[in-house]
CSV table of C-alpha atoms in Angstrom, one decimal:
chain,number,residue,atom,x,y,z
A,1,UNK,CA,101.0,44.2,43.9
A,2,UNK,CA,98.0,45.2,46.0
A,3,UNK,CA,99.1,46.8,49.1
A,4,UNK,CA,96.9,49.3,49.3
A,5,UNK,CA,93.2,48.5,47.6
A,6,UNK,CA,90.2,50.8,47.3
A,7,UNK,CA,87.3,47.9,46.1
A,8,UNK,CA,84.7,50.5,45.5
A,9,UNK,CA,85.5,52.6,42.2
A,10,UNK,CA,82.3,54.9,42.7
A,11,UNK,CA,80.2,56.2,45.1
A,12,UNK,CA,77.0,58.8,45.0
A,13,UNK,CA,75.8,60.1,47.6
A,14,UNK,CA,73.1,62.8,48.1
A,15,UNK,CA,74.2,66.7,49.4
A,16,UNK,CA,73.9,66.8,53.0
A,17,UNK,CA,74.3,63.3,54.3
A,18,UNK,CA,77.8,61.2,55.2
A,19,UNK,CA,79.9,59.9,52.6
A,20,UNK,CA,82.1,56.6,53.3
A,21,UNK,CA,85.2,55.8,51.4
A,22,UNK,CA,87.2,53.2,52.7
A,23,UNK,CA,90.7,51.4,52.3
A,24,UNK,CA,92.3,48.1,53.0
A,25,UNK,CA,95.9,47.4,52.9
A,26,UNK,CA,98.0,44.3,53.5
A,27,UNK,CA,101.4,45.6,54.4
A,28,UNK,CA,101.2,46.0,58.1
A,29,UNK,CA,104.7,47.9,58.1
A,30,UNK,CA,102.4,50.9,57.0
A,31,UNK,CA,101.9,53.3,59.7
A,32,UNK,CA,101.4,56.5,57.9
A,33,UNK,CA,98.0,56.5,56.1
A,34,UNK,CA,97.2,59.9,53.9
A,35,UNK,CA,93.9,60.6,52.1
A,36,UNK,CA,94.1,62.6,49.0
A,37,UNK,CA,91.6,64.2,46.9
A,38,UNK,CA,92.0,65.0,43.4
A,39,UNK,CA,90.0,66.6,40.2
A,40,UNK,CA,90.7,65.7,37.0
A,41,UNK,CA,93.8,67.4,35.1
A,42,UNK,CA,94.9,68.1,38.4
A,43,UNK,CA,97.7,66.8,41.1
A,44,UNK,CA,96.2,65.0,43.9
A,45,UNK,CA,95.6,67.9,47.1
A,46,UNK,CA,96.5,66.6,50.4
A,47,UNK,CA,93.3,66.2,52.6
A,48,UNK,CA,93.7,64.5,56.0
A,49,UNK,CA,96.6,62.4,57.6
A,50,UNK,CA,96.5,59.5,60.6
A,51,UNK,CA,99.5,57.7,62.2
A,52,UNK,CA,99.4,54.1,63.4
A,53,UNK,CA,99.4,55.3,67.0
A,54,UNK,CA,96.2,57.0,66.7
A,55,UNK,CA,92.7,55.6,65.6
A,56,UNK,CA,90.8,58.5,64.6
A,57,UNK,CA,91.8,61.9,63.8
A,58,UNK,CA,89.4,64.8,62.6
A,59,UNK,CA,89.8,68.1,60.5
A,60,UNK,CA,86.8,70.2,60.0
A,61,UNK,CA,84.1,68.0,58.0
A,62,UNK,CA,86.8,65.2,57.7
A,63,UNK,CA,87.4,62.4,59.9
A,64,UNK,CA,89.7,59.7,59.4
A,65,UNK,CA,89.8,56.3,61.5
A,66,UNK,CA,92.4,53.8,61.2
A,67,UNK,CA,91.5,50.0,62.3
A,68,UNK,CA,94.7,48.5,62.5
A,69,UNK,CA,93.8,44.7,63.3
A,70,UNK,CA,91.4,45.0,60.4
A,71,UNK,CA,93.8,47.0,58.7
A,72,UNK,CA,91.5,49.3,57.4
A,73,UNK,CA,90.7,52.8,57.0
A,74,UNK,CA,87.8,54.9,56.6
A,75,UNK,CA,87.3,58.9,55.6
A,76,UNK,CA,84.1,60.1,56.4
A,77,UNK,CA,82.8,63.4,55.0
A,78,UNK,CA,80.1,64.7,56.9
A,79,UNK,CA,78.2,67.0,55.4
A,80,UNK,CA,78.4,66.3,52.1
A,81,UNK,CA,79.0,69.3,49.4
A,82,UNK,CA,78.7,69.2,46.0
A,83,UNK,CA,82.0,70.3,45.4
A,84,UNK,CA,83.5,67.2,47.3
A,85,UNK,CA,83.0,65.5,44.0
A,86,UNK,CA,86.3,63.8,42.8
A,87,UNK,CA,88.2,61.0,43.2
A,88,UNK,CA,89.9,59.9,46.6
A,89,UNK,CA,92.5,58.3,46.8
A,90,UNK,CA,94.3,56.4,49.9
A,91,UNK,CA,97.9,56.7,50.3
A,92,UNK,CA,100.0,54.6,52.5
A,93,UNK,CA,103.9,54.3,53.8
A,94,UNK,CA,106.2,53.2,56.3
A,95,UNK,CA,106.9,56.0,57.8
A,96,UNK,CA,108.9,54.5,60.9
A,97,UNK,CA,111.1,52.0,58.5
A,98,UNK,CA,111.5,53.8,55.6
A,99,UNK,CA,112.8,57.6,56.0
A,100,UNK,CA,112.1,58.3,52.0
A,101,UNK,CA,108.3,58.0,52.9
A,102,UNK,CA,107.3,56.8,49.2
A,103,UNK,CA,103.7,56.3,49.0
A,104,UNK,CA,101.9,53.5,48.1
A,105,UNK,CA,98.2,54.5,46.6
A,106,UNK,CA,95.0,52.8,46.4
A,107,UNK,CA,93.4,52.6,43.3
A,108,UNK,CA,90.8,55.9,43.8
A,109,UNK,CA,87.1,55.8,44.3
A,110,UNK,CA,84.7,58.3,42.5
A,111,UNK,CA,82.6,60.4,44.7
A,112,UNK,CA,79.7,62.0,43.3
A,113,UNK,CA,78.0,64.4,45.5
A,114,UNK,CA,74.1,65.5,43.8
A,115,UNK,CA,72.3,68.4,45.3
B,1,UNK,CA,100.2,79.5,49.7
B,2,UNK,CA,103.3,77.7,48.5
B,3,UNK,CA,102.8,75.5,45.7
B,4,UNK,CA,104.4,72.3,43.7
B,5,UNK,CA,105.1,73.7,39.9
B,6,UNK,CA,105.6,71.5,36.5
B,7,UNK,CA,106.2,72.1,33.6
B,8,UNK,CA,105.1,71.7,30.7
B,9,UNK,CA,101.5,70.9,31.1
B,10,UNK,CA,101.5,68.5,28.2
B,11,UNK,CA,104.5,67.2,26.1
B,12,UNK,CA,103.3,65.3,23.2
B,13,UNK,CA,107.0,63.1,21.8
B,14,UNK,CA,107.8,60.6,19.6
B,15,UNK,CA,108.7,57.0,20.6
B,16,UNK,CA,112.4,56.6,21.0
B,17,UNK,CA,113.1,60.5,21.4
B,18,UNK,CA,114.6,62.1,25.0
B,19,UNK,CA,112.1,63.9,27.2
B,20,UNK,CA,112.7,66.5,30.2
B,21,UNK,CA,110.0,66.9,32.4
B,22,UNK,CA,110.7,69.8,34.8
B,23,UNK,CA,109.4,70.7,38.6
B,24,UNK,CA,109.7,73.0,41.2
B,25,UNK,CA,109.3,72.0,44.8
B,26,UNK,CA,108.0,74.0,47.6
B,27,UNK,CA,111.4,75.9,48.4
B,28,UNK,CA,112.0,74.9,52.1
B,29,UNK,CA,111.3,71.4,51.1
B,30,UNK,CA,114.2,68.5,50.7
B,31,UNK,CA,112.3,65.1,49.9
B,32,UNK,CA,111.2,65.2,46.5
B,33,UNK,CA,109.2,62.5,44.4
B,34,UNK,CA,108.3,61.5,40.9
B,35,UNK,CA,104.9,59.4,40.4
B,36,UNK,CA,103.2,58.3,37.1
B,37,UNK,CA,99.8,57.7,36.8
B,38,UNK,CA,98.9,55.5,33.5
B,39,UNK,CA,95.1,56.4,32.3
B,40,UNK,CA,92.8,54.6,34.4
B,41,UNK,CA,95.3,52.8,36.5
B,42,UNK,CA,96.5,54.3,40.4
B,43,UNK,CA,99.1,56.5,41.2
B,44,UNK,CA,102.6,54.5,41.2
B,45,UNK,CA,106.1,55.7,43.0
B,46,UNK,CA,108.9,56.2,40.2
B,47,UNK,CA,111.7,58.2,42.6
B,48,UNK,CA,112.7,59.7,45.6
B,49,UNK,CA,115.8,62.0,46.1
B,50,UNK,CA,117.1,63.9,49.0
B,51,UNK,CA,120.0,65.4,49.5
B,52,UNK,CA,121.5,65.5,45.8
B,53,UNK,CA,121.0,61.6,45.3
B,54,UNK,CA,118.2,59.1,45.1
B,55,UNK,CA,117.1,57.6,48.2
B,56,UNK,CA,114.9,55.2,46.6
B,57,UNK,CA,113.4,53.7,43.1
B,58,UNK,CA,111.0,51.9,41.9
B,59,UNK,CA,111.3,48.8,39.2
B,60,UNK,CA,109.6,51.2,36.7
B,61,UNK,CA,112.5,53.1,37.2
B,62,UNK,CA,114.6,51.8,34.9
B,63,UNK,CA,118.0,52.8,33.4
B,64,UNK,CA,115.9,55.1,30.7
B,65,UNK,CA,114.7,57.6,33.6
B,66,UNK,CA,116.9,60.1,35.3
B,67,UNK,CA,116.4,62.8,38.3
B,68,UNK,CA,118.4,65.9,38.9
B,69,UNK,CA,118.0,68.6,40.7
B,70,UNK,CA,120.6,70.9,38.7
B,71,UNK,CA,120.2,74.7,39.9
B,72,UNK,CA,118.8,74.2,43.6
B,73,UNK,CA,115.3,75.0,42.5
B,74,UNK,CA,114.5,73.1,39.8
B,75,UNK,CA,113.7,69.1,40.0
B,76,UNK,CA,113.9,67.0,36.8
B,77,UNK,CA,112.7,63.8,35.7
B,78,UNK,CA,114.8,62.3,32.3
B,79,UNK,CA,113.3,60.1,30.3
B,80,UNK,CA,116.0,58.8,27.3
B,81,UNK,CA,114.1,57.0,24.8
B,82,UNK,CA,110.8,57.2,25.3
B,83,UNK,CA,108.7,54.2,24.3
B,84,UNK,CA,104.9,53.9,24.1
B,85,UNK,CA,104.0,52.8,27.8
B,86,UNK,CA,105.7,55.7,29.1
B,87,UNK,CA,102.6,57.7,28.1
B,88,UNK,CA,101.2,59.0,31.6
B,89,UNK,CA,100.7,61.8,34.0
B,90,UNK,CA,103.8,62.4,36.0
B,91,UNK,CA,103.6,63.8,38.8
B,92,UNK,CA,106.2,65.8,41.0
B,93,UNK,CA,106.0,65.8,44.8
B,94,UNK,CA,108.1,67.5,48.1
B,95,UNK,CA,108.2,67.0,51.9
B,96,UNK,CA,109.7,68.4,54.4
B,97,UNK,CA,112.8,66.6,56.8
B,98,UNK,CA,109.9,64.0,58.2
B,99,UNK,CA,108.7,61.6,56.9
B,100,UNK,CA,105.4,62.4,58.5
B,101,UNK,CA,105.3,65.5,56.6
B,102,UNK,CA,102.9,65.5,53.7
B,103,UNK,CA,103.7,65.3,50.2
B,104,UNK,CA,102.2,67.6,48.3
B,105,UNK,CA,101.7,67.0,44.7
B,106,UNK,CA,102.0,69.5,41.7
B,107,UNK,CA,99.2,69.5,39.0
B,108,UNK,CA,101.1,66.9,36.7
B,109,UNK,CA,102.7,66.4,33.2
B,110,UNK,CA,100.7,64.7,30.5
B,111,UNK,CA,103.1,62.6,28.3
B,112,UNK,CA,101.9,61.4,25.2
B,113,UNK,CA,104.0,59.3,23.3
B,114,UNK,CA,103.4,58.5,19.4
């Protein structure tokens, strides 16, 4: 069961420039989409939210957009910091359908900021 | 800032033997979640509970595990006979009333079962 799928397991980027993490789903009753981020021996911490109404939506360095024909997202980290290294995982639920709100994850990619 | 608890950090157990794994949400919260995360594998949904009863449950979920929420603080996940694949990081979760409102997540349980 691959709702939600996160085909890159790694990424390494250099301090300073954008990173790219991206998300595909098949369930198009999502319309909640989270991004978490989390370090190891730790619980994933909560980074940046979008609902299906919206298309992008932007917190400080972190910007998510949401391409719902495609159904795909994208979290874009601009700059990158060293200490954005960890792994990312998207989350996603039915929000609208499903009061519980359980979320369905993606499988995580590795980030790995160098200085 | 208000925070997810759990507790212990690690449980180590032995196959077939009962297992409590204990949480305490953010206080004003009323959603509450357990996940599991095998090594190497992603995050899966085990539970939700809301108001004193589960709202919904995974297959995983089978008639081994139990939630309670027995004082009004604490949140529980019961594991009765504990077999090998249940060795994971379980993870406790709460919300708010929406269900827009982010989880957040506590730092997680390592079971190890032998």
């Amino acid at each position: 069961d691959q709702q939600v799928k996160q085909n890159s397991p790694s990424l390494s980027v250099q301090e300073g420039r954008i990173s790219i993490l991206n998300c595909d789903y098949t369930n198009s009753m999502f319309d909640y989409f989270l991004w978490y981020k989390k370090y190891p021996a730790e619980g994933p911490t909560f980074l940046i939210s979008i609902s299906s109404i919206k298309d992008k939506n932007e917190d400080g360095r972190f910007t998510v957009f949401l391409n719902k024909s495609a159904k795909h997202l994208s979290l874009h980290i601009v700059p990158s910091q060293p200490g954005d290294s960890a792994v990312y995982f998207c989350a996603a639920s039915e929000a609208l359908y499903n009061q519980g709100g359980k979320l369905i994850f993606g499988q995580g990619t590795e980030l790995s900021v160098k200085p | 800032e208000p925070e997810v608890t759990q507790t212990p950090s690690h449980q180590v157990t032995q196959m077939g033997q009962e297992v409590i794994l204990r949480c305490v949400p953010i206080s004003n919260h009323l959603y509450f979640y357990w996940y599991r995360q095998i090594l190497g594998q992603k995050v899966e949904f085990l539970v939700s509970f809301y108001n004193n009863e589960i709202s919904e449950k995974s297959e995983i979920f089978d008639d081994q595990f139990s939630v309670e929420r027995p004082d009004g603080s604490n949140f529980t996940l019961k594991i009765r006979s504990t077999k090998l694949e249940d060795s994971a990081m379980y993870f406790c979760a709460s919300r708010g009333l929406l269900s827009t409102d982010t989880q957040y997540f506590g730092p997680g349980t390592r079971l190890t079962v032998l």
